[in-house]
Each structure stands twice: as C-alpha cells, then as structure tokens.
Coordinates of C-alpha atoms in Angstrom, one line a residue:
M1 CA -17.2 -20.4 14.2
T2 CA -14.0 -19.0 15.6
S3 CA -10.4 -19.0 14.6
T4 CA -9.0 -17.7 17.9
T5 CA -5.2 -17.8 17.7
P6 CA -4.1 -21.1 19.1
Q7 CA -1.5 -21.7 21.8
L8 CA 1.9 -23.0 20.6
P9 CA 4.2 -25.3 22.5
E10 CA 7.4 -24.0 24.0
H11 CA 9.5 -26.8 22.5
D12 CA 9.5 -29.1 19.4
L13 CA 7.7 -26.5 17.4
A14 CA 8.6 -28.0 14.1
A15 CA 7.2 -31.4 15.0
F16 CA 4.0 -29.8 16.3
V17 CA 3.5 -27.9 13.1
A18 CA 4.3 -30.9 10.9
D19 CA 1.8 -33.0 12.8
R20 CA -1.0 -30.4 13.3
L21 CA -1.2 -28.4 10.0
P22 CA -2.2 -31.2 7.6
R23 CA -5.1 -32.0 9.9
L24 CA -6.6 -28.5 9.7
S25 CA -8.5 -26.6 7.1
G26 CA -10.1 -23.2 6.5
L27 CA -9.9 -20.6 9.2
A28 CA -8.5 -23.0 11.8
H29 CA -5.5 -23.7 9.4
D30 CA -5.1 -19.9 8.8
A31 CA -5.2 -19.2 12.6
L32 CA -2.4 -21.6 13.3
V33 CA -0.3 -20.2 10.5
V34 CA -0.9 -16.6 11.8
A35 CA 0.1 -17.8 15.3
L36 CA 3.4 -19.1 13.8
E37 CA 4.0 -15.7 12.1
L38 CA 3.5 -13.9 15.5
R39 CA 5.8 -16.4 17.2
A40 CA 8.5 -15.5 14.7
D41 CA 10.4 -18.7 15.3
P42 CA 12.5 -19.8 12.3
A43 CA 11.9 -23.4 13.4
A44 CA 8.5 -23.2 11.8
V45 CA 10.0 -22.5 8.3
P46 CA 10.8 -26.1 7.3
P47 CA 7.4 -27.6 8.1
L48 CA 5.7 -24.7 6.5
R49 CA 7.7 -25.2 3.3
E50 CA 6.7 -28.9 3.4
R51 CA 3.1 -28.0 3.8
V52 CA 3.2 -25.7 0.8
V53 CA 3.9 -28.8 -1.4
D54 CA 0.5 -30.4 -1.0
A55 CA -1.7 -27.8 0.7
P56 CA -5.0 -27.0 -1.1
A57 CA -4.8 -23.9 -3.2
D58 CA -7.1 -21.9 -0.9
L59 CA -4.6 -22.3 2.0
L60 CA -1.5 -21.3 0.0
F61 CA -1.8 -17.5 0.5
G62 CA -1.6 -17.9 4.3
L63 CA 1.4 -20.2 4.1
H64 CA 3.2 -18.0 1.6
H65 CA 2.5 -14.9 3.7
A66 CA 3.9 -16.6 6.8
L67 CA 7.0 -17.7 5.0
V68 CA 7.6 -14.2 3.7
R69 CA 7.3 -12.8 7.2
L70 CA 9.5 -15.5 8.8
T71 CA 12.3 -15.6 6.2
G72 CA 12.3 -12.0 4.8
H73 CA 12.3 -13.5 1.3
D74 CA 9.5 -11.7 -0.7
P75 CA 9.4 -13.2 -4.2
V76 CA 7.6 -11.8 -7.1
L77 CA 4.7 -14.0 -8.2
P78 CA 2.4 -14.0 -11.2
L79 CA -0.6 -11.6 -11.2
D80 CA -2.6 -14.3 -12.9
R81 CA -4.4 -16.1 -10.1
D82 CA -4.6 -19.3 -12.1
A83 CA -0.8 -19.4 -12.3
W84 CA -0.2 -18.3 -8.8
P85 CA -0.6 -21.6 -6.8
D86 CA 2.0 -23.5 -8.9
A87 CA 4.4 -20.5 -8.8
V88 CA 4.2 -20.4 -5.0
R89 CA 5.0 -24.1 -4.8
R90 CA 8.0 -23.7 -7.1
V91 CA 9.3 -20.6 -5.3
W92 CA 9.4 -22.1 -1.9
A93 CA 10.7 -25.5 -3.1
A94 CA 13.6 -23.7 -4.8
W95 CA 14.4 -21.1 -2.1
D96 CA 17.9 -21.2 -0.8
P97 CA 18.4 -19.3 2.5
G98 CA 22.1 -19.0 1.7
V99 CA 21.6 -16.8 -1.3
A100 CA 21.8 -13.1 -0.3
A101 CA 19.0 -10.7 -1.5
R102 CA 19.9 -8.4 -4.4
P103 CA 17.4 -5.6 -4.5
R104 CA 16.9 -4.4 -8.1
V105 CA 14.5 -3.1 -10.8
E106 CA 13.9 -5.2 -13.9
D107 CA 11.6 -5.5 -16.9
V108 CA 11.2 -1.8 -17.4
E109 CA 8.7 -0.8 -20.1
L110 CA 8.1 2.9 -20.8
L111 CA 4.6 3.8 -21.8
G112 CA 4.7 7.2 -23.4
G113 CA 6.0 10.1 -21.4
D114 CA 4.1 9.6 -18.2
R115 CA 3.8 5.9 -17.4
A116 CA 6.0 2.9 -17.0
R117 CA 5.7 -0.7 -15.9
L118 CA 8.5 -2.5 -14.0
V119 CA 9.2 -5.2 -11.5
V120 CA 11.0 -4.8 -8.2
L121 CA 12.9 -7.9 -7.1
D122 CA 14.1 -8.5 -3.5
G123 CA 12.6 -5.3 -2.4
R124 CA 13.7 -4.2 1.1
G125 CA 10.1 -3.5 2.2
V126 CA 11.0 -0.5 4.3
I127 CA 7.5 0.8 3.6
G128 CA 4.5 -1.4 2.5
I129 CA 1.0 -2.6 3.3
D130 CA 0.5 -5.7 5.4
Y131 CA -2.0 -7.4 7.7
D132 CA -2.3 -6.5 11.4
P133 CA -2.1 -9.1 14.1
P134 CA -5.6 -10.3 14.9
P135 CA -7.2 -9.0 18.1
P136 CA -7.9 -11.6 20.8
A137 CA -10.8 -14.0 20.0
S138 CA -11.1 -12.7 16.4
S139 CA -13.0 -14.9 14.0
W140 CA -10.8 -13.7 11.2
P141 CA -7.0 -14.3 11.5
R142 CA -6.4 -11.8 8.7
W143 CA -8.6 -8.8 8.4
S144 CA -7.4 -5.2 9.0
K145 CA -4.3 -3.8 7.3
S146 CA -1.8 -1.0 7.9
V147 CA 0.9 0.9 6.1
L148 CA 4.1 -0.2 7.8
V149 CA 7.4 1.7 8.0
A150 CA 10.3 -0.5 9.1
G151 CA 7.8 -2.8 10.6
E152 CA 6.0 -0.1 12.6
R153 CA 2.4 0.9 11.9
L154 CA 2.1 4.3 10.3
Y155 CA -1.6 4.3 9.1
G156 CA -4.4 1.8 9.5
V157 CA -6.0 1.3 6.1
G158 CA -9.0 -0.9 6.8
S159 CA -9.6 -4.2 5.2
D160 CA -10.2 -6.0 1.9
C161 CA -13.9 -5.9 2.5
G162 CA -15.4 -4.6 -0.8
T163 CA -18.6 -3.3 0.8
C164 CA -16.9 -1.6 3.8
E165 CA -15.8 2.0 4.0
T166 CA -12.3 3.1 3.0
S167 CA -10.6 3.8 6.3
L168 CA -7.5 5.8 6.9
Q169 CA -6.1 6.5 10.4
L170 CA -2.8 7.7 11.6
I171 CA -1.3 5.3 14.2
G172 CA 2.0 7.0 14.9
W173 CA 4.9 8.8 13.1
P174 CA 8.0 6.7 12.3
P175 CA 11.3 7.6 14.1
R176 CA 12.9 8.1 10.7
P177 CA 11.6 9.0 7.3
P178 CA 10.7 6.0 5.1
A179 CA 13.0 7.3 2.4
A180 CA 16.2 9.3 2.5
P181 CA 17.1 10.1 -1.1
S182 CA 20.7 10.9 -2.0
Q183 CA 21.7 14.3 -3.4
R184 CA 21.8 12.7 -6.9
V185 CA 18.2 11.6 -6.6
R186 CA 17.2 15.0 -5.2
D187 CA 18.9 16.8 -8.1
R188 CA 17.2 14.6 -10.7
L189 CA 13.8 15.2 -9.1
A190 CA 14.3 19.0 -8.9
D191 CA 12.7 19.5 -12.3
V192 CA 11.1 16.6 -14.1
G193 CA 9.4 17.1 -17.5
T194 CA 8.8 13.6 -18.6
L195 CA 9.1 10.0 -17.3
D196 CA 12.1 8.5 -19.0
G197 CA 14.8 6.0 -18.2
A198 CA 17.0 8.6 -16.5
V199 CA 14.2 9.4 -14.0
L200 CA 13.6 5.7 -13.3
D201 CA 17.3 5.0 -12.9
A202 CA 17.5 7.9 -10.4
V203 CA 14.6 6.7 -8.3
A204 CA 15.7 3.0 -8.3
P205 CA 16.9 3.3 -4.7
L206 CA 13.4 4.4 -3.7
L207 CA 11.7 1.7 -5.7
T208 CA 13.9 -1.1 -4.2
G209 CA 13.1 0.2 -0.7
L210 CA 9.5 -0.9 -1.4
R211 CA 8.2 -4.4 -1.4
S212 CA 8.9 -6.8 -4.2
G213 CA 6.2 -6.8 -6.9
H214 CA 4.8 -5.5 -10.2
Y215 CA 4.7 -1.7 -10.3
L216 CA 2.9 0.9 -12.4
V217 CA 4.8 4.2 -12.2
V218 CA 2.9 7.3 -13.2
L219 CA 4.0 10.9 -13.5
A220 CA 0.9 12.9 -12.7
D221 CA 0.0 16.6 -12.2
L222 CA -2.4 16.9 -9.3
D223 CA -4.2 20.1 -8.3
L224 CA -3.9 19.7 -4.5
Q225 CA -5.1 21.5 -1.5
H226 CA -3.6 21.3 2.0
V227 CA -6.3 20.1 4.3
T228 CA -6.2 21.2 7.9
D229 CA -9.9 21.1 8.7
P230 CA -11.6 17.7 9.1
A231 CA -14.8 19.0 7.5
E232 CA -12.8 19.7 4.3
S233 CA -11.3 16.2 3.9
W234 CA -12.8 13.8 1.3
C235 CA -12.7 11.3 4.1
S236 CA -15.6 13.3 5.7
R237 CA -17.1 15.0 2.6
R238 CA -17.8 11.8 0.8
Y239 CA -20.8 11.2 3.0
D240 CA -22.4 14.5 2.0
L241 CA -21.9 13.6 -1.7
R242 CA -23.8 10.3 -1.5
T243 CA -27.3 10.9 -2.9
G244 CA -29.9 10.5 -0.1
D245 CA -27.4 9.1 2.4
T246 CA -27.9 10.8 5.7
D247 CA -27.1 8.0 8.2
D248 CA -23.3 8.2 8.2
G249 CA -21.1 9.9 10.7
D250 CA -21.0 10.8 14.4
E251 CA -24.0 12.3 16.0
D252 CA -22.1 15.5 16.8
G253 CA -20.6 15.7 13.3
E254 CA -17.1 16.0 14.7
G255 CA -14.0 13.9 13.9
L256 CA -15.8 12.0 11.1
D257 CA -13.2 9.7 9.5
W258 CA -10.5 12.3 9.9
P259 CA -7.2 10.5 9.2
G260 CA -5.8 12.1 12.3
T261 CA -3.4 14.5 10.6
E262 CA -3.2 17.3 8.0
H263 CA -2.9 15.9 4.5
L264 CA -3.2 16.8 0.9
Q265 CA -5.9 15.9 -1.5
L266 CA -7.2 16.6 -5.0
R267 CA -9.4 19.7 -5.0
T268 CA -12.1 18.1 -7.0
V269 CA -13.7 14.6 -7.4
V270 CA -12.5 12.7 -10.4
P271 CA -15.8 11.7 -12.2
G272 CA -16.6 8.3 -13.5
A273 CA -19.1 5.5 -12.9
G274 CA -18.6 6.4 -9.2
P275 CA -16.6 9.2 -7.7
T276 CA -12.8 8.9 -7.2
Y277 CA -11.3 10.7 -4.2
A278 CA -7.5 11.3 -4.2
V279 CA -5.8 11.7 -0.8
L280 CA -2.1 12.0 -0.1
L281 CA -1.0 11.1 3.4
P282 CA 2.2 12.4 4.9
S283 CA 4.9 10.2 6.4
Q284 CA 5.9 13.1 8.7
A285 CA 3.8 15.8 10.2
L286 CA 3.0 18.6 7.8
D287 CA 2.5 21.1 10.5
G288 CA 6.3 20.9 11.2
H289 CA 7.5 21.8 7.8
D290 CA 10.3 24.2 7.3
G291 CA 9.1 27.5 5.9
R292 CA 12.4 28.3 4.1
T293 CA 12.3 25.0 2.3
V294 CA 8.7 25.6 1.2
A295 CA 9.6 29.1 0.0
A296 CA 12.6 27.8 -2.0
H297 CA 10.3 25.3 -3.8
A298 CA 7.7 27.9 -4.4
E299 CA 10.3 30.1 -6.0
A300 CA 11.4 27.3 -8.3
I301 CA 7.7 26.6 -9.2
T302 CA 7.1 30.2 -10.1
A303 CA 10.2 30.2 -12.3
G304 CA 8.6 27.3 -14.3
R305 CA 10.5 24.4 -12.8
R306 CA 8.6 21.3 -11.7
P307 CA 10.1 19.8 -8.5
T308 CA 8.7 16.3 -8.2
A309 CA 7.5 14.5 -5.1
V310 CA 7.5 10.7 -4.8
V311 CA 4.5 8.8 -3.5
S312 CA 3.6 5.2 -2.8
A313 CA 0.1 4.8 -4.0
W314 CA -2.8 2.3 -4.5
V315 CA -6.4 2.4 -5.6
E316 CA -9.4 1.0 -3.7
D317 CA -12.7 0.2 -5.4
R318 CA -15.6 -0.3 -3.1
Y319 CA -19.4 -0.7 -3.3
V320 CA -20.1 0.6 0.2
R321 CA -23.0 -1.3 1.9
C322 CA -23.9 -2.4 -1.6
E323 CA -25.3 1.1 -2.2
H324 CA -22.4 3.5 -3.1
A325 CA -19.8 2.8 -5.8
E326 CA -16.7 4.9 -5.0
R327 CA -12.9 4.8 -5.4
F328 CA -10.0 6.2 -3.4
L329 CA -6.6 6.9 -4.8
V330 CA -4.5 6.8 -1.7
G331 CA -0.9 7.8 -1.5
V332 CA 1.8 7.9 1.2
I333 CA 4.4 10.6 0.6
L334 CA 7.9 9.1 0.5
D335 CA 9.7 12.3 -0.4
G336 CA 8.6 15.8 -1.2
H337 CA 6.4 17.0 1.6
H338 CA 7.7 20.6 1.3
K339 CA 7.3 20.5 -2.5
L340 CA 3.6 19.5 -2.2
V341 CA 2.9 22.2 0.4
A342 CA 4.5 24.8 -1.9
Y343 CA 2.4 23.6 -4.9
A344 CA -0.8 23.8 -2.9
R345 CA 0.0 27.3 -1.7
A346 CA 0.9 28.5 -5.2
G347 CA -2.3 27.0 -6.7
V348 CA -0.2 25.1 -9.3
A349 CA -0.8 21.4 -10.1
A350 CA 1.8 19.4 -8.2
R351 CA 4.1 17.1 -10.2
V352 CA 4.1 13.7 -8.5
L353 CA 5.8 10.4 -9.3
M354 CA 3.3 7.7 -8.2
L355 CA 4.8 4.3 -7.4
C356 CA 1.9 1.9 -7.5
R357 CA 2.4 -1.7 -6.4
V358 CA -0.1 -3.6 -8.5
E359 CA -0.5 -6.3 -5.8
D360 CA -1.7 -3.7 -3.3
S361 CA -4.2 -2.1 -5.7
W362 CA -7.7 -3.4 -6.3
G363 CA -8.5 -4.6 -9.8
P364 CA -10.4 -7.4 -11.6
P365 CA -8.5 -10.7 -11.6
A366 CA -8.1 -10.8 -15.4
A367 CA -6.8 -7.2 -15.6
R368 CA -5.1 -6.2 -12.3
T369 CA -4.1 -2.7 -13.4
A370 CA -7.5 -1.8 -14.9
F371 CA -8.6 0.4 -12.0
L372 CA -5.3 2.1 -11.7
D373 CA -5.4 2.8 -15.5
E374 CA -8.9 4.2 -15.3
V375 CA -8.1 6.4 -12.4
F376 CA -5.0 7.9 -13.9
T377 CA -6.6 8.3 -17.3
G378 CA -9.4 10.2 -15.5
L379 CA -6.9 12.4 -13.8
R380 CA -5.2 13.2 -17.0
E381 CA -8.4 14.1 -18.8
H382 CA -10.0 15.8 -15.8

C-alpha cells in the first residue's frame, strides 16, 4: 500500500480534481489532497469545497486542512468530534472569500486567578503546529509535524503516533522573532500577580498572532533550569528513568535526542500515573542573550516583582512502545527569553503565561482539556 504524492496536470486543475477526487478513498484520496496543498493553486479551492459537501466523514479532515492552507481561512470548529463533520460542511459552504479576516479574542472565561478559557477567531497563525510535506514515496501523506514561524520550520515535533517517542529538534532560527510585543504589552507583563481581564486584554495581540482555536491560558510558576549539556536534558534523561529500559539511545551515548539548542526545563519531574517532563524551547538562540537585559530582570526579581514570559504550549501523552507511559509539557517561548534566563540564574520559580491551543494538545475525545488540566494541577501542587 502506498500513497505516493500523485502528479497533477499543468492545466485544467479544477476539472481534474472534480473528476478524480470522488473516485478515490482512504490514503489515495489524502495523497491527492496533500498534492493540491503543495501545489498551492487556488484553482483547487472550488472543487475541494464541492467535495466537502458529500465526502465521507473520515476524509473531511484532509479536505478541511487543504482548504485552510489554500485560502488562509482558519475557522474555529467544535472540539466535540461528533459535531465536527457537520460543522466543517457548514463552514466551507458559507465561507465568503470577500470577507476580510478580523483577528480577535472572544468567549473569555476566567477560572480563578491563574487560568482562563477563550477562543481566538481569525488568528493570524504567525506561529503554530502543522504537518510537514511528505517525503518522496511516503506511505503516509500526513505524518510528521513542525512548529512553524511565518511558514518556516522552527522545530520538528514528531508525529501523532501515541506509541512513538516525543521528538523535539531544532530546524532553524526564524529571521524575525515570532512575537514583537508593544511597549504597552511589555509594561503590563513587567509584574503580573494574577491572571485577570487586564492581562488578557494586554496579551490579545499575542493571542491573535496564533492560530484560530480554543485556548486554555494558564499563569504558572515554574522552577526552571537553563540546560546547556545534552546529558542534563529531559529529552535524554527520560531513558535512564524508565525502569529496566536499557535499549534506548546511541551506542556512544552522545547527542541522544538533544533538541539541538540550549533550552529551559522544569528541574524535577511532575509525578503522576506516568512522569511529566516540562521543556521550554527558545524561538531565538539563548546563547546570544544580552547580559544587561538579564541583569535588569534579575534585579526586578530580587526586588519582588514577577516579570512574566509568554509561551505557546501543548501536552503530549504517550505510551512509548506500549511500555512506558509519559507526558511532555512542551512550550515555545514567544516573549521573555531574558526573563526566563534571569529566573533560572536566581533560582526563583519563573512566572510564565502559557497559551495552550486545545486543538494541538492531546486529550481524550470527550474531555479535550483533561491532560492539560491534570498537568497544570500537578505543577501547582508539586
């Protein structure tokens, strides 16, 4: 069985798609849809919209994904998978390409002083997680994923395979930071004591820079260490913590799952049914930080203020090789690299605003935020 990306005609693409797609199913259907994504020809949009009307439910994700990539329209859809197919059909039947996007935050619900739920509509998607193009002759048209900044790969983050290892690998630094907060935002984040409406209003420009979707926002205090040695990273140390597991890693023991860059991580494992490892990846090289900026933040921390970093985060829940249950809380730093380095040096728990897109986090179908809730509750109680 193979789903090698098919060749597309140079002309009459719309007619080709309208004729071919209804006659395909399974991976062959997905492969053609992915080929249309990679072709990036808007002529494919009308026949793809027509196909959404009567396509089987198991093919709708691929069609929806292609339409998002081809049109730039990223609608918010229900988290309930039973309601999802009908919602996809309605969204693409009603879509009007003449209506301009209006990035905004709605449906804000504050949950105590450290959490909130909200929805980002018409998100600009400057940074987000998405599928990589398939390699030649791949049997799976959608498999590996990356964190993208302005469409360029920042980190490879593995696949949705629930029995595979969590994988984090630097691909390349973006030419510009994924977020450039205004002075107003920086001033509001200079000392955050509680998560309230004023904080959410201030970071709205950061939220709308992300993908559309449902978000859990958490204000957390994380006891971080600055990791410069591959042997100290949870990406490597997890193998040693697996009871009786001695088969992982390179024969020479070097470079084992190192993300390819210095990063920050929680000093200890969060206990639970399986261990949770927390890793924060930079969006710019930590070894190039400005010492004076770090010192200024360290002075503020010593004085009792709590400058707050902003991180895009998600949770992965895996049962590796059907032997090892473990979770990773993975974050990509949007703003506050110098703050986090200062906290790590001072040995003070870092105040971090975690922006968690529920659609990117793992969770049971009936309770998509369950793993996020469990991890952050564990962090609070740890």
